[in-house]
Amino acid sequence: MAQHDGRKAGPQGPEPTPLWRNRDYNIWWSGVAVSRLGTSVSTLAFPLLVLASTGSAAAAGGVGTCGSVGLVAGLLPAGVAADRYPRRALLIGSSLVQLAAMGVVFWIVAAGRLWLPLIAAVALVQGLASAAFAGAAAPLVKRIVPASQVRTAFARVEARDYGAQLAGAPLGGALFSWARWAPFLVDALSFGAVALACLFLRTPLGPDAADRPAGRPALRRDLGAGLAFIRGSAFLRYALVWMALMNLFFTGIGFMFIVTLRHHGASPSQIGAAESIATACGLGGALAAGWVVRRLSGYRIILIVSWMVAAGVGGIVVLASRPWLAALCLGASILFVTPLNVVFASGMVAMVPDAMTARVMTSANMASQSCGWLAPVVCGALADGLGVQVPLIAIAVGLALLAVANHVVPVVRQLGEVPESGGESESRTDPDEQTIV
């Protein structure tokens, strides 16, 4: 594997170059930061646009579901493509497709020709392109960052994403209030920025010729290789089921937070500001992630996260008519999500060989998001039929059950500290053979 080692000679041997001096990491980090900012802007604007046009939470949820379906459906093929074909081309191509998709939304909104089926179709294309980008991006950090810095790199990625959300939510609300087309133009331009960042990376992104089998495996076998690796770990099997349900509820929380605040009379700008308060809490957790994962076991982190999320959503149910207090409840629920993400993501990257990183990571991503597409449409239908509080109550109850499961399922205790150098795991998979436990 042609991996950028980012090292310099020192008196006691090679030392890793600090991340802030790692050219490719900083270009990648910055390009994706711009893209995440644009996505945060349009994520707030999409449901507001549909709600303003139709007045239906179910319609807004249907558009969100189309995007989620595209993402989940595209992840497995995207992982196979990223382990077979040049990843740089996939990254740039998928970014340009997303630029074009957002350009279409900008054009129809600016022209006053909003047609809900077209918006839903664009959301589906956007989800598929996002999956292609995620597949090609999965092995990237491992290639441009030394193994000893992978956990730190992931923590900074989490901080970047929360920072983009922190700025994007109020910006999206303000832009939507000024002109409904503006958030979508900003998002379209942001995809151009990440495409340029991918173009200027110097590190070979692979896949390397040496990692490719002499005879290319059948597509069906390649599609199942990532899932086969995951099946070799009892903890990963439980974790992905747990995370799939957690993502279902989190997607519902994000959607219902906007719908509920709007139902109680909050303006788009107020909703954006409220989301920024919540995101600021998440950013604080992201900045503290390195400190947290060094001092708490993964088991303790998962217990804290699950109960804080359940309690936070319960607070939103009670305080939904007060956007600032509801925002603090949402912030409390996501405060410690980042340390859990860091432990899980760095452990996955460390244990997976580069030749199949994209397949394993996209398989895990697909599994964890397999239920998320249901949340917007189900929550929207419940909100229209039974009231906006019913979906939130159902989510809070579901989260409490997930928290209880972490106490009673023994395999959760296997989530301990992951060595910085990674490389060892309770299960390994030969991509061309069966799973070895």
XYZ file of C-alpha atoms in Angstrom, residues 149-345:
197
model
C -2.191 9.847 14.433
C -5.329 8.179 13.077
C -7.376 8.636 16.260
C -6.379 12.310 16.510
C -7.182 12.781 12.829
C -10.663 11.314 13.305
C -11.265 13.531 16.342
C -10.389 16.588 14.246
C -12.692 15.366 11.491
C -15.531 15.155 14.022
C -14.724 18.657 15.291
C -14.701 19.934 11.700
C -18.105 18.430 10.978
C -19.647 19.871 14.127
C -18.086 23.247 13.336
C -19.629 23.141 9.865
C -23.021 22.298 11.372
C -22.606 25.064 13.940
C -22.067 27.655 11.223
C -24.368 26.058 8.655
C -27.610 25.964 10.642
C -27.933 29.732 11.304
C -26.517 30.515 7.867
C -29.081 28.222 6.257
C -31.931 29.823 8.206
C -30.751 33.340 7.354
C -30.225 32.547 3.665
C -33.629 30.856 3.404
C -35.297 33.879 5.006
C -33.521 36.158 2.512
C -34.092 34.070 -0.621
C -35.317 30.482 -0.761
C -32.886 29.578 -3.540
C -29.772 30.877 -1.739
C -29.003 27.824 0.487
C -29.011 25.518 -2.523
C -26.643 27.723 -4.514
C -24.235 27.758 -1.567
C -24.372 23.965 -1.306
C -23.779 23.542 -5.045
C -20.657 25.713 -4.902
C -19.382 23.834 -1.853
C -19.200 20.598 -3.853
C -16.940 22.358 -6.329
C -14.583 23.173 -3.459
C -14.226 19.558 -2.333
C -13.729 18.407 -5.933
C -10.789 20.824 -6.231
C -9.367 19.607 -2.918
C -9.400 16.009 -4.176
C -7.697 17.100 -7.386
C -4.770 18.684 -5.521
C -3.973 15.787 -3.165
C -0.482 14.420 -3.859
C -0.742 11.109 -2.008
C -1.795 8.181 -4.233
C -5.323 7.328 -3.158
C -5.359 3.824 -4.608
C -6.318 1.157 -4.920
C -2.738 -0.009 -5.472
C -2.017 -2.524 -8.198
C -0.377 -4.839 -5.635
C -3.613 -4.983 -3.636
C -5.694 -6.113 -6.594
C -6.133 -9.878 -7.028
C -4.761 -11.404 -10.218
C -8.241 -12.538 -11.165
C -10.938 -10.063 -10.183
C -13.522 -11.717 -7.881
C -17.126 -11.876 -8.970
C -19.113 -8.740 -8.171
C -21.465 -10.656 -5.860
C -18.504 -11.976 -3.853
C -17.008 -8.503 -3.593
C -20.319 -7.066 -2.408
C -20.445 -9.564 0.452
C -16.794 -9.324 1.514
C -17.322 -6.380 3.852
C -20.325 -7.968 5.535
C -18.373 -11.224 5.899
C -15.637 -9.372 7.778
C -18.204 -7.821 10.113
C -19.877 -11.182 10.755
C -16.575 -12.425 12.198
C -16.913 -10.163 15.246
C -19.684 -10.745 17.792
C -19.344 -7.210 19.075
C -19.504 -5.657 15.614
C -22.692 -7.581 14.904
C -24.349 -6.176 18.018
C -22.839 -2.719 17.554
C -24.138 -2.343 14.015
C -27.671 -3.399 14.999
C -27.532 -0.966 17.920
C -26.160 1.808 15.724
C -28.767 1.148 13.027
C -31.522 1.751 15.569
C -29.661 4.708 17.063
C -29.337 6.285 13.610
C -33.033 5.670 12.992
C -33.851 7.643 16.125
C -31.223 10.328 15.472
C -32.578 10.920 11.977
C -36.028 11.229 13.472
C -34.771 13.669 16.107
C -33.130 15.899 13.504
C -36.255 15.985 11.356
C -38.745 16.395 14.201
C -36.689 19.124 15.868
C -37.276 21.337 12.820
C -40.926 20.320 12.412
C -41.729 20.731 16.122
C -40.128 24.148 16.485
C -41.858 25.317 13.312
C -45.174 23.973 14.662
C -44.725 26.097 17.788
C -44.143 29.249 15.726
C -40.357 29.496 15.537
C -39.027 31.335 12.477
C -36.416 29.797 10.128
C -33.762 32.036 11.683
C -34.743 30.951 15.201
C -34.667 27.293 14.167
C -31.215 27.772 12.663
C -29.979 29.485 15.819
C -31.476 26.741 18.005
C -29.717 24.080 15.940
C -26.485 26.034 16.345
C -26.830 25.914 20.131
C -27.234 22.144 19.972
C -24.360 21.811 17.526
C -22.130 23.920 19.770
C -22.610 21.274 22.446
C -21.631 18.618 19.926
C -18.589 20.664 18.930
C -17.567 20.876 22.579
C -17.783 17.104 22.801
C -15.755 16.768 19.601
C -13.012 19.054 20.913
C -12.889 17.054 24.146
C -13.020 13.691 22.368
C -9.289 13.028 22.584
C -9.298 13.674 26.332
C -12.412 11.538 26.858
C -11.261 8.459 24.922
C -7.939 8.455 26.782
C -9.655 8.390 30.176
C -12.839 6.369 29.700
C -13.285 2.877 28.320
C -15.424 2.426 25.254
C -17.937 0.532 27.406
C -18.387 3.468 29.754
C -18.663 5.868 26.825
C -21.456 3.881 25.196
C -23.425 3.772 28.480
C -23.081 7.530 28.985
C -24.034 8.313 25.386
C -27.119 6.109 25.307
C -28.641 7.524 28.510
C -27.801 11.150 27.713
C -29.457 10.854 24.294
C -32.617 9.359 25.808
C -32.781 12.023 28.523
C -32.171 14.825 26.017
C -35.019 13.766 23.748
C -37.301 13.491 26.769
C -36.433 17.105 27.529
C -37.340 18.159 23.982
C -40.799 16.606 24.432
C -41.417 18.772 27.500
C -39.752 21.985 26.274
C -40.557 21.998 22.540
C -42.398 25.324 22.788
C -39.210 27.000 24.076
C -36.669 26.717 21.247
C -33.609 27.721 23.267
C -34.261 25.225 26.076
C -35.159 22.537 23.536
C -31.849 23.264 21.806
C -29.959 22.705 25.057
C -31.737 19.364 25.491
C -30.740 18.347 21.968
C -27.197 19.506 22.691
C -27.046 17.386 25.841
C -28.137 14.359 23.829
C -25.285 14.686 21.315
C -22.543 15.934 23.637
C -20.681 12.633 23.953
C -21.553 11.079 20.594
C -18.198 12.099 19.104
C -15.984 10.096 21.512
C -17.999 6.985 20.657
C -17.600 7.693 16.938
C -13.851 8.178 17.385
C -13.384 4.872 19.231
C -15.474 2.939 16.724
C -14.095 4.544 13.531
